[in-house]
Tab-separated table of C-alpha atoms in Angstrom:
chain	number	residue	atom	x	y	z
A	65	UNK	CA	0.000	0.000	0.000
A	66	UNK	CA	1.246	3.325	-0.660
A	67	UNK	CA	1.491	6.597	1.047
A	68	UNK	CA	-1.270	9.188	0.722
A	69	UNK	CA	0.483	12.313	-0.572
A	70	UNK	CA	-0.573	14.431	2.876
A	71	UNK	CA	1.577	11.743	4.261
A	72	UNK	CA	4.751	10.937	2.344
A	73	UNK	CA	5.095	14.812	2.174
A	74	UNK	CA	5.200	14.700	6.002
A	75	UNK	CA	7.356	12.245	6.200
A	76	UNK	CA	9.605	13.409	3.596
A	77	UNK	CA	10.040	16.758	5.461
A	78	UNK	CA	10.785	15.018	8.532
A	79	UNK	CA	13.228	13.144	7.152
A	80	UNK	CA	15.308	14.816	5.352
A	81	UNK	CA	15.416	18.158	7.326
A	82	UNK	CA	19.201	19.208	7.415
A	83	UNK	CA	20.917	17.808	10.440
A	84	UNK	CA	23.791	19.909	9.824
A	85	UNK	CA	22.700	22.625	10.794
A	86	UNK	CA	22.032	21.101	14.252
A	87	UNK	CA	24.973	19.315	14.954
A	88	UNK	CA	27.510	22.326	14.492
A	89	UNK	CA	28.694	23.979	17.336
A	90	UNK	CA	26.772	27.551	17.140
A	91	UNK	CA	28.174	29.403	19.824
A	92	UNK	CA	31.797	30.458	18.751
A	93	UNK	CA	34.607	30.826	21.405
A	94	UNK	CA	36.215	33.368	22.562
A	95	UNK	CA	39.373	33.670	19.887
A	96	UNK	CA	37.806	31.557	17.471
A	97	UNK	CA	39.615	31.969	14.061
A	98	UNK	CA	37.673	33.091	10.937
A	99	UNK	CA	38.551	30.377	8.987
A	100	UNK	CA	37.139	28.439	11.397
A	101	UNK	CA	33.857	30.458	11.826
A	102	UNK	CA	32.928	29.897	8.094
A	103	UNK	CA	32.273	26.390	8.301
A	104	UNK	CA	29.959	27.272	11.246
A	105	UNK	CA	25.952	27.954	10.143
A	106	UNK	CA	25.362	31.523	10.587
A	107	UNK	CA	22.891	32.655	13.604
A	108	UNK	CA	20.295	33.078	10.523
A	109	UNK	CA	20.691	30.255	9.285
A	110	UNK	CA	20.230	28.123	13.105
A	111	UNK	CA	17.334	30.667	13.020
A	112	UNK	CA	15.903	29.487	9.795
A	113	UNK	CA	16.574	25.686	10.361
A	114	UNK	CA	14.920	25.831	13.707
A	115	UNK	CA	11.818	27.613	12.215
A	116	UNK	CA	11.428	25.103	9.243
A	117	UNK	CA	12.549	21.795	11.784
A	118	UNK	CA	9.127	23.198	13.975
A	119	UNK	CA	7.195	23.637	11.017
A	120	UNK	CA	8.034	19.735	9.318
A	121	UNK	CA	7.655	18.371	13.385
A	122	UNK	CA	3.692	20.157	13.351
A	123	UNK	CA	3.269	18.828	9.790
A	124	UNK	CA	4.367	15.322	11.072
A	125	UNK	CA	2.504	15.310	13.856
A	126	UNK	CA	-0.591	15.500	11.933
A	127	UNK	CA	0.605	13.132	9.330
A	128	UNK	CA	0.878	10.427	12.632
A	129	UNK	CA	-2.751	11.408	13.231
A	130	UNK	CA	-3.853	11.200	10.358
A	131	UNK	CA	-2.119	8.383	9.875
A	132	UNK	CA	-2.808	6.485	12.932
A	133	UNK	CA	-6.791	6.797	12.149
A	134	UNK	CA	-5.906	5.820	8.821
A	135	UNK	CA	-4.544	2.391	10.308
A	136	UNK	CA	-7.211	1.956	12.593
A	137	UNK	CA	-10.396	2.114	9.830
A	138	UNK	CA	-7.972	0.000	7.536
A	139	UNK	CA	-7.947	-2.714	9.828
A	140	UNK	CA	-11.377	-2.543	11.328
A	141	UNK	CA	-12.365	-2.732	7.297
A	142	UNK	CA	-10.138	-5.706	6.871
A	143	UNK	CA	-11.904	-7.211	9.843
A	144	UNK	CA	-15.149	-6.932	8.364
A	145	UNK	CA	-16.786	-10.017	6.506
A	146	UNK	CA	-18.176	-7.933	3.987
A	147	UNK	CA	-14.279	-6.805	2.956
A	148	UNK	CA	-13.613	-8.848	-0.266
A	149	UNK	CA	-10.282	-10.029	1.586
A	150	UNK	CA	-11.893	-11.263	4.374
A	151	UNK	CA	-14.701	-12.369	2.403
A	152	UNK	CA	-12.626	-14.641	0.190
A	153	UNK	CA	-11.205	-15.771	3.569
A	154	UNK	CA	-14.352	-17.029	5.054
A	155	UNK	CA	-15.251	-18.736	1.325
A	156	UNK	CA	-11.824	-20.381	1.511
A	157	UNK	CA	-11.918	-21.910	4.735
A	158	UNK	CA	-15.748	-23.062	4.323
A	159	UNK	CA	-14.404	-24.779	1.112
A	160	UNK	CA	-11.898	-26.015	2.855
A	161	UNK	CA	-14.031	-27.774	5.639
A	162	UNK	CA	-16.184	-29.115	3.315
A	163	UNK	CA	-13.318	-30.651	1.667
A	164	UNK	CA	-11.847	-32.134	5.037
A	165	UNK	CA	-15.208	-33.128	5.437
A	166	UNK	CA	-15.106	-34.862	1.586
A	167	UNK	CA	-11.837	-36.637	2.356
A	168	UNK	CA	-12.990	-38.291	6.009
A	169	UNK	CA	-16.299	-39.720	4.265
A	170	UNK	CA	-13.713	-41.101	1.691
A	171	UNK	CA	-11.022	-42.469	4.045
A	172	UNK	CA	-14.407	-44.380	5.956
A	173	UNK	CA	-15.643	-45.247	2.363
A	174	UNK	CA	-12.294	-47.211	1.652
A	175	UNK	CA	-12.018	-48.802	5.184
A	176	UNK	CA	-15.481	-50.039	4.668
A	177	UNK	CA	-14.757	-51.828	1.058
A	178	UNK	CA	-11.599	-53.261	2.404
A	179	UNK	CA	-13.996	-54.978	5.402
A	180	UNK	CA	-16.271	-56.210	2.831
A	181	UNK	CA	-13.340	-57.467	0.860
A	182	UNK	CA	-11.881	-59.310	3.371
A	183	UNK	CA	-15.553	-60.663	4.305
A	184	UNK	CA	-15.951	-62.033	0.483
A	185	UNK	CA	-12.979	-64.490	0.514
A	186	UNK	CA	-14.080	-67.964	-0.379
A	187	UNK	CA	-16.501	-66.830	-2.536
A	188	UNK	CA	-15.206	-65.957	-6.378
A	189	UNK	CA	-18.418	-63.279	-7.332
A	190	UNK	CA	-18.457	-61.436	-3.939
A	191	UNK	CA	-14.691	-61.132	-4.182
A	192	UNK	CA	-14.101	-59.503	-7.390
A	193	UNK	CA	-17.242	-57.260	-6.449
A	194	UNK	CA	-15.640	-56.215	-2.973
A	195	UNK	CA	-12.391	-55.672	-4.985
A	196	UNK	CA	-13.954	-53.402	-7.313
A	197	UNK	CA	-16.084	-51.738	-5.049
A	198	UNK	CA	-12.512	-51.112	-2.723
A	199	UNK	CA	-10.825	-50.062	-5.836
A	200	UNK	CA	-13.090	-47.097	-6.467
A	201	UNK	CA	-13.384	-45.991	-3.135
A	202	UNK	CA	-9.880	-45.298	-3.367
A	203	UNK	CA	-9.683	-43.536	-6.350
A	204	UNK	CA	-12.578	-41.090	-4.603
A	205	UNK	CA	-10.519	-40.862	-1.785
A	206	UNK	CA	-7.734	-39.841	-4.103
A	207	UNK	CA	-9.932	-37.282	-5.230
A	208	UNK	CA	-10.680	-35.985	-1.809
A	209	UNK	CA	-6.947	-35.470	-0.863
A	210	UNK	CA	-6.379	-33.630	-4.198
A	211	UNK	CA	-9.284	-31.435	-3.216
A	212	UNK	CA	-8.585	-31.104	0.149
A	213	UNK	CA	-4.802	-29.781	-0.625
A	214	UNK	CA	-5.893	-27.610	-3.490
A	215	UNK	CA	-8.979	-26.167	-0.517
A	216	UNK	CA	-6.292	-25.936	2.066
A	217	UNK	CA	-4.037	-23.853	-0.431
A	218	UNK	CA	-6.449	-21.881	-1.405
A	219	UNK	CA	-7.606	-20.882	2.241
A	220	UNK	CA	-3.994	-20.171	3.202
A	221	UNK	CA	-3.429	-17.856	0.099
A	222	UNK	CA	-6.213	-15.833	0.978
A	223	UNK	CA	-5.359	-16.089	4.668
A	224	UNK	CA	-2.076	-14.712	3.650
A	225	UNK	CA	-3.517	-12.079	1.148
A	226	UNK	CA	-5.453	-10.620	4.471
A	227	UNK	CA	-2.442	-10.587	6.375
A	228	UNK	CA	-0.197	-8.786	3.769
A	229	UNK	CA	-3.043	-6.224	4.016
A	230	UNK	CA	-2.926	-5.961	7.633
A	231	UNK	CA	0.573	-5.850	7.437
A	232	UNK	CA	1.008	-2.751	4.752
A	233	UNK	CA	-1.633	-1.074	6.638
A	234	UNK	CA	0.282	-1.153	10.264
A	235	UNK	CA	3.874	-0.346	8.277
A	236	UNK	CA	2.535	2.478	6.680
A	237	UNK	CA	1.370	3.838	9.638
A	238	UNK	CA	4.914	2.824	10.955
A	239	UNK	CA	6.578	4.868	8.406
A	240	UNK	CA	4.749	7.932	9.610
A	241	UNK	CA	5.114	7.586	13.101
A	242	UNK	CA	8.717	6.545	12.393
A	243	UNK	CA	8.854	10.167	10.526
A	244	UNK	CA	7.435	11.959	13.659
A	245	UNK	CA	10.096	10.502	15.867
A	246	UNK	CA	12.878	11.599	13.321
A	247	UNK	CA	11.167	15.004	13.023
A	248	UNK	CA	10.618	15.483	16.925
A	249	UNK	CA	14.654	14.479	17.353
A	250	UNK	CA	15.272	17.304	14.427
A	251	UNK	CA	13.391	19.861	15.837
A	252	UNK	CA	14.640	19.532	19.505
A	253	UNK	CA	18.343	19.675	17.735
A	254	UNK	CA	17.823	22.509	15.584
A	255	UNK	CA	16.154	24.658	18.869
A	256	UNK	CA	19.413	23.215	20.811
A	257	UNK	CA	21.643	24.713	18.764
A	258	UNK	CA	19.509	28.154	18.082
A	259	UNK	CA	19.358	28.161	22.223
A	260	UNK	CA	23.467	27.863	21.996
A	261	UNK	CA	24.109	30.789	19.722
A	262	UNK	CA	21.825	33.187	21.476
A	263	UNK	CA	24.477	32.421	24.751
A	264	UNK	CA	26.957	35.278	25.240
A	265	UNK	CA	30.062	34.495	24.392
A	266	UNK	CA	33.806	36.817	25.380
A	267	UNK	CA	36.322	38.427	23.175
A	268	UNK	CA	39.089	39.917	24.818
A	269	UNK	CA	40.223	41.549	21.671
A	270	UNK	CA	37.302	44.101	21.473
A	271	UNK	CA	38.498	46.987	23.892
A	272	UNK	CA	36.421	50.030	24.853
A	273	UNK	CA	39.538	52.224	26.241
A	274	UNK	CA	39.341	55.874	26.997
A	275	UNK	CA	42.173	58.455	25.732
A	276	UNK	CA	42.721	61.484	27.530
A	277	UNK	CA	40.433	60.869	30.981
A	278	UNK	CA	42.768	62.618	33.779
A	279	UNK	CA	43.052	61.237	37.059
A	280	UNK	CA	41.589	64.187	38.641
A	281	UNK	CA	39.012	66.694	37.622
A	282	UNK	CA	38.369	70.247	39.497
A	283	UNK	CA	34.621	71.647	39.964
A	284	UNK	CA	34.008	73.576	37.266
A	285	UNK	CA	36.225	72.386	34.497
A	286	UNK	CA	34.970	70.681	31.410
A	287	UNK	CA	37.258	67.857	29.888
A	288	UNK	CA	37.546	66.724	26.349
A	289	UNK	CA	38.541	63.033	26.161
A	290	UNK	CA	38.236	60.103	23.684
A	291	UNK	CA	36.282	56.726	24.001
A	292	UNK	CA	38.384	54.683	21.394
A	293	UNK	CA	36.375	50.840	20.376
A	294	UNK	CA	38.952	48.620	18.590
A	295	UNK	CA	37.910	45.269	16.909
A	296	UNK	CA	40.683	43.446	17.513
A	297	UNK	CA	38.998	40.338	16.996
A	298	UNK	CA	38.948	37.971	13.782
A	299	UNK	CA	35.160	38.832	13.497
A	300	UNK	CA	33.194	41.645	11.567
A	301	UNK	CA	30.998	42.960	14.151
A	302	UNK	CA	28.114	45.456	15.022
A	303	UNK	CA	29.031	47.665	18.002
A	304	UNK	CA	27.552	49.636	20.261
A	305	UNK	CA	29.754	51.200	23.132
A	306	UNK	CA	28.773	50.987	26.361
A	307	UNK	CA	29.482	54.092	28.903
A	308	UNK	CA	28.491	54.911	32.382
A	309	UNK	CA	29.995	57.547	35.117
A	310	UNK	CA	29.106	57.461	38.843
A	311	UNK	CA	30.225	59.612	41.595
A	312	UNK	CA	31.050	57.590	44.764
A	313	UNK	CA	27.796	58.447	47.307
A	314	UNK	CA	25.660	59.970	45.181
A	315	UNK	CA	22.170	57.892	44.672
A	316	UNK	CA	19.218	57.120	42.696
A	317	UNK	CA	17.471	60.006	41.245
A	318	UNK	CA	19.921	62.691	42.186
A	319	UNK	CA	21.302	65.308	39.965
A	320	UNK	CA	24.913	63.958	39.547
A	321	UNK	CA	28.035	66.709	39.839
A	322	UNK	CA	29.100	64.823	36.429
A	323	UNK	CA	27.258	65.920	33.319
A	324	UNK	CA	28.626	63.767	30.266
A	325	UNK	CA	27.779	64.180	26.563
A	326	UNK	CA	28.910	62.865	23.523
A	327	UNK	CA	29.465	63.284	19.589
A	328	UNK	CA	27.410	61.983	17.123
A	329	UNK	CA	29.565	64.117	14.359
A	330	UNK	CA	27.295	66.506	14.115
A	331	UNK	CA	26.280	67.714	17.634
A	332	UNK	CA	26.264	66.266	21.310
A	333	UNK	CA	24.316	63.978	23.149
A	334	UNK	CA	23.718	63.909	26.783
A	335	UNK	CA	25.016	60.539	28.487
A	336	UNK	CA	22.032	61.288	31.488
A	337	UNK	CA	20.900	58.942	33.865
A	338	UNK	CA	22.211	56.691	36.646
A	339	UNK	CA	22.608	53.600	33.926
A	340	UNK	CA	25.047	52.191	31.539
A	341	UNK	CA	23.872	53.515	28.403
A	342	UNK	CA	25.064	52.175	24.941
A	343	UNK	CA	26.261	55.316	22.542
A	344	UNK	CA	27.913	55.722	19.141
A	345	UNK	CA	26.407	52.040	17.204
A	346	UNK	CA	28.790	50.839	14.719
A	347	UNK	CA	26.953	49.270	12.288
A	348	UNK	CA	29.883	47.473	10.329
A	349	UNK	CA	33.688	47.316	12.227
A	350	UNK	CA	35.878	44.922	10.403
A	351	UNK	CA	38.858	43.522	12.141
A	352	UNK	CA	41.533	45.647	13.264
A	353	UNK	CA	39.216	48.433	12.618
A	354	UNK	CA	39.161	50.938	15.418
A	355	UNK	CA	36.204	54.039	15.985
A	356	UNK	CA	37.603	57.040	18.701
A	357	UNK	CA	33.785	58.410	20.261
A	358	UNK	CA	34.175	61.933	21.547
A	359	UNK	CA	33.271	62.746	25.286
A	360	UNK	CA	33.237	65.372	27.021
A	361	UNK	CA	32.945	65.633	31.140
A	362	UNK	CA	31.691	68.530	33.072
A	363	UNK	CA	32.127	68.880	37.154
A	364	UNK	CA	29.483	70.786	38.245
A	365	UNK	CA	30.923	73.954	40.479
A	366	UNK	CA	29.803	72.957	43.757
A	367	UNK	CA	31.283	69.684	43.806
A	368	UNK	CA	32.986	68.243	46.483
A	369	UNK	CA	36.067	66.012	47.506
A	370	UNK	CA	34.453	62.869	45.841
A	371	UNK	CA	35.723	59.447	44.175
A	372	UNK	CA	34.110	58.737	40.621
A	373	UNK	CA	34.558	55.907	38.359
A	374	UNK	CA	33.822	55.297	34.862
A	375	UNK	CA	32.985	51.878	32.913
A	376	UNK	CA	33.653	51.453	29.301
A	377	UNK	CA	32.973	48.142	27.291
A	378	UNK	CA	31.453	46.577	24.156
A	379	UNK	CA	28.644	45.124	23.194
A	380	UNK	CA	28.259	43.670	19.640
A	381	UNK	CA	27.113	40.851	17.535
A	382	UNK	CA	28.371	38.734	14.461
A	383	UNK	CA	26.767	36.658	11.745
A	384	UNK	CA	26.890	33.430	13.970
A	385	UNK	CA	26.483	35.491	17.535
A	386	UNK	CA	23.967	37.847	18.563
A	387	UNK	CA	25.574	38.481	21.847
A	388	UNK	CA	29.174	39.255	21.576
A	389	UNK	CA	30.935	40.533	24.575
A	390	UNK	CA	34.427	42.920	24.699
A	391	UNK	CA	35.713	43.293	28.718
A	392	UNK	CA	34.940	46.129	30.251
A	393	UNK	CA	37.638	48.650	32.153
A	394	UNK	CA	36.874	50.716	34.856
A	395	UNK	CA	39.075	54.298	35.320
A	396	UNK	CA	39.108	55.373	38.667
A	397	UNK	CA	39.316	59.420	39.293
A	398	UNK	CA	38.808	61.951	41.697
A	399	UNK	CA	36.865	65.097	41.756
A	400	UNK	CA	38.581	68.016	43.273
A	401	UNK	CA	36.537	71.335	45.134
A	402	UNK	CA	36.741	74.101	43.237
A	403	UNK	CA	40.416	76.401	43.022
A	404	UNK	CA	41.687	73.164	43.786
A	405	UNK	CA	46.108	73.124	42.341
A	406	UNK	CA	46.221	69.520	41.326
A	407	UNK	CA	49.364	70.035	39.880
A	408	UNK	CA	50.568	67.738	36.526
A	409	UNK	CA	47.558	65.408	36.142
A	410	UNK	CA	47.873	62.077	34.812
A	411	UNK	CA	45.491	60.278	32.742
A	412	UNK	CA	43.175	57.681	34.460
A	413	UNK	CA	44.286	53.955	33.815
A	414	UNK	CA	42.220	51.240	32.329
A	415	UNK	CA	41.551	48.499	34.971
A	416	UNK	CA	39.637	45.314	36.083
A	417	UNK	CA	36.143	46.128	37.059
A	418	UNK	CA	35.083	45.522	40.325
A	419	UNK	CA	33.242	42.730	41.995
A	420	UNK	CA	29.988	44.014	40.803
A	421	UNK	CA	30.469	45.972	38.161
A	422	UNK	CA	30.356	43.610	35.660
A	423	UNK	CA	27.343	41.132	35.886
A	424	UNK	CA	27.128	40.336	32.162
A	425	UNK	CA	25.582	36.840	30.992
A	426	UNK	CA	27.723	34.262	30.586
A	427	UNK	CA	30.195	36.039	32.017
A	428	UNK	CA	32.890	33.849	33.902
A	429	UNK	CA	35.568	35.772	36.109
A	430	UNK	CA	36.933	39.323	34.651
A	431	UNK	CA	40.028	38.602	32.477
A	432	UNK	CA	43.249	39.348	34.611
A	433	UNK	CA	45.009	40.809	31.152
A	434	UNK	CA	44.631	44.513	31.240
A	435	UNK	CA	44.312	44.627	27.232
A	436	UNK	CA	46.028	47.258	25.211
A	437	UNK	CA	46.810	50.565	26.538
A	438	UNK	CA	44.583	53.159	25.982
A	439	UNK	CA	46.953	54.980	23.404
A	440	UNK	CA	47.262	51.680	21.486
A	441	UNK	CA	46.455	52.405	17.815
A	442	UNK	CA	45.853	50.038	15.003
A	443	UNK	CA	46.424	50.738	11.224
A	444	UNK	CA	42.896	51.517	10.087
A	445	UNK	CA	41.040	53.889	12.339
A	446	UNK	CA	37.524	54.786	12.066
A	447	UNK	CA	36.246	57.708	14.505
A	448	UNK	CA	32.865	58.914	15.259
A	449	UNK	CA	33.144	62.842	14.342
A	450	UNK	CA	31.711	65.296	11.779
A	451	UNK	CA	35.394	65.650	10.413
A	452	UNK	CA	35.643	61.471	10.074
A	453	UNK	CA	36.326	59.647	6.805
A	454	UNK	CA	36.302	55.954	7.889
A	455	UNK	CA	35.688	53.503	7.152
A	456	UNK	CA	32.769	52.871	9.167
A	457	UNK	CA	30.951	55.902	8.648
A	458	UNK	CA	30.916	54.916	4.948
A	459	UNK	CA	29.084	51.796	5.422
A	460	UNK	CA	26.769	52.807	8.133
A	461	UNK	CA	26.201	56.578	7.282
A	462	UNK	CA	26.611	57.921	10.443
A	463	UNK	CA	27.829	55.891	13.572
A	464	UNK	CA	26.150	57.159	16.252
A	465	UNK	CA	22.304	58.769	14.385
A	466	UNK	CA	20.223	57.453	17.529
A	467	UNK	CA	22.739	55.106	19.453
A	468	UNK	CA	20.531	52.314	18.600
A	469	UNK	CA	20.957	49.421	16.023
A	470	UNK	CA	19.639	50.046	12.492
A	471	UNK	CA	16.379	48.706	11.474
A	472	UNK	CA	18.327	45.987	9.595
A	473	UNK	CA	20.669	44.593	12.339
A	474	UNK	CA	19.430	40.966	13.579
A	475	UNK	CA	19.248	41.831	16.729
A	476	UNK	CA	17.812	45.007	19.305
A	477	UNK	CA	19.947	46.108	21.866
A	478	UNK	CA	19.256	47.201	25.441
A	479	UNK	CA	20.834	46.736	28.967
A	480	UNK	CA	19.547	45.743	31.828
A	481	UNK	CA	21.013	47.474	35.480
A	482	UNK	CA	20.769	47.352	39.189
A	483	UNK	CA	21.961	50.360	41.515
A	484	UNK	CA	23.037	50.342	44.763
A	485	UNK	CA	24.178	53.651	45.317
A	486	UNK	CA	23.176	53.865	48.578
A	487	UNK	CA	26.289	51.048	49.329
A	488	UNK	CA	28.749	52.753	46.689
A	489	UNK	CA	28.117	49.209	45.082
A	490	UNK	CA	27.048	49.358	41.231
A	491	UNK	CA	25.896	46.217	39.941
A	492	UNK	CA	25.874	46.451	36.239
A	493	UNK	CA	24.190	43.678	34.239
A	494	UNK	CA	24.845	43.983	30.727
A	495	UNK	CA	22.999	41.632	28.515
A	496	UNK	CA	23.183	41.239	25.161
A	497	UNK	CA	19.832	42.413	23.419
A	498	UNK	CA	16.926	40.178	21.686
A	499	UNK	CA	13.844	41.252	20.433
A	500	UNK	CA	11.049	39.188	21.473
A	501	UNK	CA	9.960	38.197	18.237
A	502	UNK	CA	13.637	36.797	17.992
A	503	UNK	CA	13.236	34.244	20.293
């Protein structure tokens, strides 16, 4: 019996859904060469696989349904007497019992001729009479055999025929539900390995390093410093900076001594708020490709003796990654009262963040290398100014238009933060974003 076309579709896309897909390892390492990365299925295309392995598991579920009833009228048909099958059945095995029946009466009619046989001896006419009389009930029992056999064939052939039909109806069915099973183990690898590349993974090589932050800032004075992002990573990512300032004891919902803006090449943005906010989106940054973001830092007048801190890191996202995360540094300095004579002022230096500044997913324990200095350069520079003619303002326009990701990047970004600032303690959690129709 053959598949209805409803269900050898189904089965087909269960089948040969592309396991490939599945079995690669989506979620790159930290350091993972691009040669490497190429033979890995893009986060679209884990995307895409997952969508079409849910789509042939729904269409084989209701291929087993469809098929299972299928089965179950089949063989409640073949169990029918009016179902020619089973009708030629019944007919053959009557046949057959009238033929047993045939070939007993024969076997007693040639025991009975050989008794009268035997009872004839001594008498010439009776004898060749009894002899002739055994003689033919022999041939009819002859007869009967051949009948019988030929009945008893002829039962078993259609006994068989009903089975066969039995049989192609249940392996059908087994074919589909077979299908489901193969389509169930698809699915649930294509969503493991979509799950997998959604997971954040490091890279140590994409630095967020400021240029020019001093140590110490006076009330009152404005400072002009430099946020530089290099991809120093084998990958082509999307970036978007991530920035926050916080003056030890100040808390939630106060107006901060530190107002921070920065350039979007054509005019400035306020930083604002008590959160990490993500600045400057780079829409294409190739590797070894570096962007400088403009800051600048004003201490309002009153200010106090206070400690401040700033955190700068990256968050980004690949072809195969949607959540790509550089280290983040933290730049301790101190805020002087005004008419303050701090003398030669160094420039802040990049460190480990603290304890709970970084809270990122996936995140494992803060790298102990401090990455490159902050005045580390690379050979291709792109910077985010009205006066820059990089590289990656030419492919995304401008680099910083909103701060957000372009309505063509894969994936939204946002951030997601707890303050203490009650405690001095800032627990940043930076997560990578995803739009909820992405997952």
């Amino acid at each position: 019996m053959k598949l209805c076309r409803p269900l050898a579709v189904a089965a087909a896309l269960a089948v040969t859904t592309p396991v490939a897909l599945f079995t690669a390892t989506p979620a790159l390492a930290s350091g993972t060469p691009a040669a490497q990365t190429r033979n890995q299925p893009t986060y679209a295309e884990l995307e895409k696989a997952a969508a079409d392995a849910k789509k042939a598991y729904e269409e084989a579920v209701a291929a087993e349904a469809e098929g299972r009833k299928k089965v179950e009228a089949t063989l409640a048909s073949l169990d029918s007497d009016t179902h020619p099958l089973k009708a030629a059945v019944i007919a053959a095995d009557k046949a057959a019992g009238e033929a047993a029946d045939a070939k007993a009466a024969a076997e007693k009619a040639v025991a009975d001729a050989e008794a009268g046989l035997e009872a004839a001896e001594g008498d010439a006419g009776k004898t060749e009479e009894a002899r002739q009389a055994l003689e033919a009930a022999e041939a009819a029992l002859a007869e009967a055999v051949r009948a019988a056999q030929e009945a008893d064939a002829a039962a078993e052939k259609a006994d068989t025929a009903l089975d066969d039909a039995r049989v192609a109806a249940v392996r059908e069915y087994g074919t589909v539900k077979d299908a489901l099973k193969k389509a169930l183990e698809a699915k649930e690898n294509a969503e493991a390995a979509f799950a997998a590349a959604k997971e954040c993974v490091r890279e140590d090589g994409l630095t967020s390093l400021a240029v020019g932050l001093p140590s110490k800032a006076v009330a009152g004075s404005t400072v002009d410093f430099t946020l530089r992002v290099t991809n120093g990573t084998e990958r082509t990512l999307t970036v978007d900076p991530l920035v926050f300032f916080h003056v030890e004891g100040e808390h939630s919902g106060e107006k901060s001594r530190l107002e921070v803006e920065w350039s979007n090449g054509s005019g400035r943005q306020p930083l604002g708020g008590n959160e990490p906010k993500h600045i400057a989106h780079i829409d294409t940054m190739k590797p070894g490709e570096q962007s400088d973001v403009k800051l600048r830092m004003k201490v309002g007048s009153t200010a106090q003796a206070a400690d401040a801190y700033a955190l700068f890191a990256g968050d980004a996202s690949d072809a195969y990654n949607p959540c790509v995360l550089g280290p983040m540094k933290r730049y301790d300095f101190a805020l002087l009262p005004a008419g303050s004579k701090p003398g030669t002022v160094d420039e802040a230096k990049p460190g480990r963040p603290g304890e709970n500044d970084d809270k990122r997913p996936g995140a494992a324990t803060p790298s102990t290398n401090p990455g490159p200095s902050a005045q580390g350069g690379t050979p291709k520079q792109t910077t985010a100014t009205s006066t820059s003619t990089s590289t990656s303002t030419s492919t995304s326009g401008n680099l910083a238009e909103t701060g957000t990701s372009s309505a063509t990047a894969p994936l939204a970004l946002a951030s997601a933060v707890t303050l203490a600032l009650g405690a001095g303690t800032v627990l940043v959690v930076r997560r990578r974003r995803k739009a909820a129709d992405d997952i």
